[in-house]
């Protein structure tokens, strides 16, 4: 009996953007998907040991997740995502990640799977997935069918998420828009504790990254026409659309994110009329400092609205 193909998905970075697409695609092809466990201190520490000091916290976490999957599956997926078109680039780390991973784990008997998404070089997502599926030995027809099913599942799930976030703007009470990349805000070790603290303070946190992407990218030019990073443009466009519907904005980043350091400065200079907190998360354990800053920020909003 033929052994079932197993594909490992590191639960970090682009996993939070593409998990539904990836899992549905591989399962439609009859493969088994194995995910790394949610981020904890052990994963962070092991990833940090594999990285240069200058690497961002999200990259360190990603390498920790890759290490957790080594020798547990036939392939570990590490995609190369470079661009979605002109002035729609991704951070260089997403482009370099397959090379980084293959170098870091060069002495491990582990196979890595990648696909190359670069619209500028005429390599769109569909073409990339077709090539990846055929690389695994599947026929072109079944790969096309698997991609179509996966794309449908992804779009359905994304529309539901956007609708749920939009519904939060209509609720009562203080609402704060949290501007962060999905791999920061959804990570249980990084961003989720921030959302939990805000809820404990009686605040409704709303994610700026869950938004209709194409309209948000277009709207971002009203804040800055020169931002070149795709996910940053989505968030900036979301802020431009929603800032008047919330009582405050939190800019949440993982240290030391290069794109965020520039984009957050632009946001603070160009978006006016709403209280804003710039919060950077590092590898230090404990949330006492974060709690204090969030409590102070919520108090400022209460004072501004006359409810303190």
mmCIF file with all atom_site columns, N, CA and C in Angstrom, residues 16-18 20 151-165 182 186 207-215 234:
data_model
loop_
_atom_site.group_PDB
_atom_site.id
_atom_site.type_symbol
_atom_site.label_atom_id
_atom_site.label_alt_id
_atom_site.label_comp_id
_atom_site.label_asym_id
_atom_site.label_entity_id
_atom_site.label_seq_id
_atom_site.pdbx_PDB_ins_code
_atom_site.Cartn_x
_atom_site.Cartn_y
_atom_site.Cartn_z
_atom_site.occupancy
_atom_site.B_iso_or_equiv
_atom_site.pdbx_formal_charge
_atom_site.auth_seq_id
_atom_site.auth_comp_id
_atom_site.auth_asym_id
_atom_site.auth_atom_id
_atom_site.pdbx_PDB_model_num
ATOM 1  N N  . UNK A 1 16  ? -0.567  32.347 8.451  1.00 0.00 ? 16  UNK A N  1
ATOM 2  C CA . UNK A 1 16  ? -1.785  33.017 8.903  1.00 0.00 ? 16  UNK A CA 1
ATOM 3  C C  . UNK A 1 16  ? -2.524  33.723 7.764  1.00 0.00 ? 16  UNK A C  1
ATOM 4  N N  . UNK A 1 17  ? -1.892  33.848 6.636  1.00 0.00 ? 17  UNK A N  1
ATOM 5  C CA . UNK A 1 17  ? -2.542  34.435 5.464  1.00 0.00 ? 17  UNK A CA 1
ATOM 6  C C  . UNK A 1 17  ? -3.075  33.353 4.521  1.00 0.00 ? 17  UNK A C  1
ATOM 7  N N  . UNK A 1 18  ? -2.371  32.240 4.463  1.00 0.00 ? 18  UNK A N  1
ATOM 8  C CA . UNK A 1 18  ? -2.664  31.241 3.440  1.00 0.00 ? 18  UNK A CA 1
ATOM 9  C C  . UNK A 1 18  ? -3.014  29.855 3.974  1.00 0.00 ? 18  UNK A C  1
ATOM 10 N N  . UNK A 1 20  ? -5.700  28.287 4.955  1.00 0.00 ? 20  UNK A N  1
ATOM 11 C CA . UNK A 1 20  ? -6.853  27.629 4.348  1.00 0.00 ? 20  UNK A CA 1
ATOM 12 C C  . UNK A 1 20  ? -6.540  27.188 2.922  1.00 0.00 ? 20  UNK A C  1
ATOM 13 N N  . UNK A 1 151 ? -8.974  27.521 -3.675 1.00 0.00 ? 151 UNK A N  1
ATOM 14 C CA . UNK A 1 151 ? -9.225  28.962 -3.821 1.00 0.00 ? 151 UNK A CA 1
ATOM 15 C C  . UNK A 1 151 ? -10.646 29.302 -3.407 1.00 0.00 ? 151 UNK A C  1
ATOM 16 N N  . UNK A 1 152 ? -11.590 28.447 -3.750 1.00 0.00 ? 152 UNK A N  1
ATOM 17 C CA . UNK A 1 152 ? -12.984 28.664 -3.342 1.00 0.00 ? 152 UNK A CA 1
ATOM 18 C C  . UNK A 1 152 ? -13.107 28.637 -1.822 1.00 0.00 ? 152 UNK A C  1
ATOM 19 N N  . UNK A 1 153 ? -12.455 27.672 -1.182 1.00 0.00 ? 153 UNK A N  1
ATOM 20 C CA . UNK A 1 153 ? -12.499 27.570 0.276  1.00 0.00 ? 153 UNK A CA 1
ATOM 21 C C  . UNK A 1 153 ? -11.864 28.795 0.926  1.00 0.00 ? 153 UNK A C  1
ATOM 22 N N  . UNK A 1 154 ? -10.755 29.251 0.366  1.00 0.00 ? 154 UNK A N  1
ATOM 23 C CA . UNK A 1 154 ? -10.075 30.426 0.919  1.00 0.00 ? 154 UNK A CA 1
ATOM 24 C C  . UNK A 1 154 ? -10.953 31.668 0.817  1.00 0.00 ? 154 UNK A C  1
ATOM 25 N N  . UNK A 1 155 ? -11.560 31.896 -0.337 1.00 0.00 ? 155 UNK A N  1
ATOM 26 C CA . UNK A 1 155 ? -12.387 33.086 -0.539 1.00 0.00 ? 155 UNK A CA 1
ATOM 27 C C  . UNK A 1 155 ? -13.621 33.064 0.350  1.00 0.00 ? 155 UNK A C  1
ATOM 28 N N  . UNK A 1 156 ? -14.210 31.889 0.521  1.00 0.00 ? 156 UNK A N  1
ATOM 29 C CA . UNK A 1 156 ? -15.372 31.770 1.398  1.00 0.00 ? 156 UNK A CA 1
ATOM 30 C C  . UNK A 1 156 ? -15.017 32.112 2.839  1.00 0.00 ? 156 UNK A C  1
ATOM 31 N N  . UNK A 1 157 ? -13.893 31.557 3.288  1.00 0.00 ? 157 UNK A N  1
ATOM 32 C CA . UNK A 1 157 ? -13.464 31.805 4.659  1.00 0.00 ? 157 UNK A CA 1
ATOM 33 C C  . UNK A 1 157 ? -13.094 33.268 4.871  1.00 0.00 ? 157 UNK A C  1
ATOM 34 N N  . UNK A 1 158 ? -12.425 33.887 3.873  1.00 0.00 ? 158 UNK A N  1
ATOM 35 C CA . UNK A 1 158 ? -12.005 35.280 3.999  1.00 0.00 ? 158 UNK A CA 1
ATOM 36 C C  . UNK A 1 158 ? -13.208 36.224 4.035  1.00 0.00 ? 158 UNK A C  1
ATOM 37 N N  . UNK A 1 159 ? -14.198 35.983 3.200  1.00 0.00 ? 159 UNK A N  1
ATOM 38 C CA . UNK A 1 159 ? -15.402 36.824 3.204  1.00 0.00 ? 159 UNK A CA 1
ATOM 39 C C  . UNK A 1 159 ? -16.097 36.771 4.561  1.00 0.00 ? 159 UNK A C  1
ATOM 40 N N  . UNK A 1 160 ? -16.124 35.587 5.163  1.00 0.00 ? 160 UNK A N  1
ATOM 41 C CA . UNK A 1 160 ? -16.735 35.445 6.483  1.00 0.00 ? 160 UNK A CA 1
ATOM 42 C C  . UNK A 1 160 ? -15.956 36.247 7.529  1.00 0.00 ? 160 UNK A C  1
ATOM 43 N N  . UNK A 1 161 ? -14.620 36.169 7.472  1.00 0.00 ? 161 UNK A N  1
ATOM 44 C CA . UNK A 1 161 ? -13.801 36.915 8.429  1.00 0.00 ? 161 UNK A CA 1
ATOM 45 C C  . UNK A 1 161 ? -14.001 38.419 8.282  1.00 0.00 ? 161 UNK A C  1
ATOM 46 N N  . UNK A 1 162 ? -14.031 38.903 7.047  1.00 0.00 ? 162 UNK A N  1
ATOM 47 C CA . UNK A 1 162 ? -14.228 40.344 6.812  1.00 0.00 ? 162 UNK A CA 1
ATOM 48 C C  . UNK A 1 162 ? -15.580 40.789 7.336  1.00 0.00 ? 162 UNK A C  1
ATOM 49 N N  . UNK A 1 163 ? -16.617 39.988 7.087  1.00 0.00 ? 163 UNK A N  1
ATOM 50 C CA . UNK A 1 163 ? -17.961 40.328 7.557  1.00 0.00 ? 163 UNK A CA 1
ATOM 51 C C  . UNK A 1 163 ? -18.015 40.380 9.078  1.00 0.00 ? 163 UNK A C  1
ATOM 52 N N  . UNK A 1 164 ? -17.319 39.450 9.738  1.00 0.00 ? 164 UNK A N  1
ATOM 53 C CA . UNK A 1 164 ? -17.300 39.438 11.209 1.00 0.00 ? 164 UNK A CA 1
ATOM 54 C C  . UNK A 1 164 ? -16.597 40.672 11.767 1.00 0.00 ? 164 UNK A C  1
ATOM 55 N N  . UNK A 1 165 ? -15.507 41.097 11.139 1.00 0.00 ? 165 UNK A N  1
ATOM 56 C CA . UNK A 1 165 ? -14.806 42.296 11.592 1.00 0.00 ? 165 UNK A CA 1
ATOM 57 C C  . UNK A 1 165 ? -15.645 43.549 11.365 1.00 0.00 ? 165 UNK A C  1
ATOM 58 N N  . UNK A 1 182 ? -0.857  39.733 10.131 1.00 0.00 ? 182 UNK A N  1
ATOM 59 C CA . UNK A 1 182 ? -1.570  38.573 10.662 1.00 0.00 ? 182 UNK A CA 1
ATOM 60 C C  . UNK A 1 182 ? -0.655  37.651 11.452 1.00 0.00 ? 182 UNK A C  1
ATOM 61 N N  . UNK A 1 186 ? -2.085  37.186 15.199 1.00 0.00 ? 186 UNK A N  1
ATOM 62 C CA . UNK A 1 186 ? -2.683  35.871 15.431 1.00 0.00 ? 186 UNK A CA 1
ATOM 63 C C  . UNK A 1 186 ? -1.768  34.920 16.192 1.00 0.00 ? 186 UNK A C  1
ATOM 64 N N  . UNK A 1 207 ? -9.345  44.073 14.071 1.00 0.00 ? 207 UNK A N  1
ATOM 65 C CA . UNK A 1 207 ? -8.113  43.883 13.299 1.00 0.00 ? 207 UNK A CA 1
ATOM 66 C C  . UNK A 1 207 ? -8.145  44.655 11.978 1.00 0.00 ? 207 UNK A C  1
ATOM 67 N N  . UNK A 1 208 ? -7.136  45.501 11.779 1.00 0.00 ? 208 UNK A N  1
ATOM 68 C CA . UNK A 1 208 ? -7.059  46.278 10.547 1.00 0.00 ? 208 UNK A CA 1
ATOM 69 C C  . UNK A 1 208 ? -6.639  45.427 9.355  1.00 0.00 ? 208 UNK A C  1
ATOM 70 N N  . UNK A 1 209 ? -5.989  44.286 9.613  1.00 0.00 ? 209 UNK A N  1
ATOM 71 C CA . UNK A 1 209 ? -5.498  43.464 8.503  1.00 0.00 ? 209 UNK A CA 1
ATOM 72 C C  . UNK A 1 209 ? -6.590  42.635 7.847  1.00 0.00 ? 209 UNK A C  1
ATOM 73 N N  . UNK A 1 210 ? -7.730  42.488 8.514  1.00 0.00 ? 210 UNK A N  1
ATOM 74 C CA . UNK A 1 210 ? -8.846  41.744 7.914  1.00 0.00 ? 210 UNK A CA 1
ATOM 75 C C  . UNK A 1 210 ? -9.758  42.748 7.231  1.00 0.00 ? 210 UNK A C  1
ATOM 76 N N  . UNK A 1 211 ? -9.567  42.899 5.929  1.00 0.00 ? 211 UNK A N  1
ATOM 77 C CA . UNK A 1 211 ? -10.241 43.927 5.153  1.00 0.00 ? 211 UNK A CA 1
ATOM 78 C C  . UNK A 1 211 ? -10.287 43.473 3.697  1.00 0.00 ? 211 UNK A C  1
ATOM 79 N N  . UNK A 1 212 ? -11.225 44.014 2.948  1.00 0.00 ? 212 UNK A N  1
ATOM 80 C CA . UNK A 1 212 ? -11.233 43.739 1.508  1.00 0.00 ? 212 UNK A CA 1
ATOM 81 C C  . UNK A 1 212 ? -9.934  44.281 0.924  1.00 0.00 ? 212 UNK A C  1
ATOM 82 N N  . UNK A 1 213 ? -9.091  43.411 0.419  1.00 0.00 ? 213 UNK A N  1
ATOM 83 C CA . UNK A 1 213 ? -7.703  43.779 0.149  1.00 0.00 ? 213 UNK A CA 1
ATOM 84 C C  . UNK A 1 213 ? -7.518  44.746 -1.012 1.00 0.00 ? 213 UNK A C  1
ATOM 85 N N  . UNK A 1 214 ? -8.140  44.474 -2.145 1.00 0.00 ? 214 UNK A N  1
ATOM 86 C CA . UNK A 1 214 ? -7.936  45.327 -3.317 1.00 0.00 ? 214 UNK A CA 1
ATOM 87 C C  . UNK A 1 214 ? -8.378  46.775 -3.056 1.00 0.00 ? 214 UNK A C  1
ATOM 88 N N  . UNK A 1 215 ? -9.596  47.016 -2.514 1.00 0.00 ? 215 UNK A N  1
ATOM 89 C CA . UNK A 1 215 ? -9.984  48.401 -2.205 1.00 0.00 ? 215 UNK A CA 1
ATOM 90 C C  . UNK A 1 215 ? -9.058  49.057 -1.184 1.00 0.00 ? 215 UNK A C  1
ATOM 91 N N  . UNK A 1 234 ? -2.245  47.237 2.570  1.00 0.00 ? 234 UNK A N  1
ATOM 92 C CA . UNK A 1 234 ? -3.576  46.778 2.987  1.00 0.00 ? 234 UNK A CA 1
ATOM 93 C C  . UNK A 1 234 ? -3.952  47.374 4.341  1.00 0.00 ? 234 UNK A C  1
#
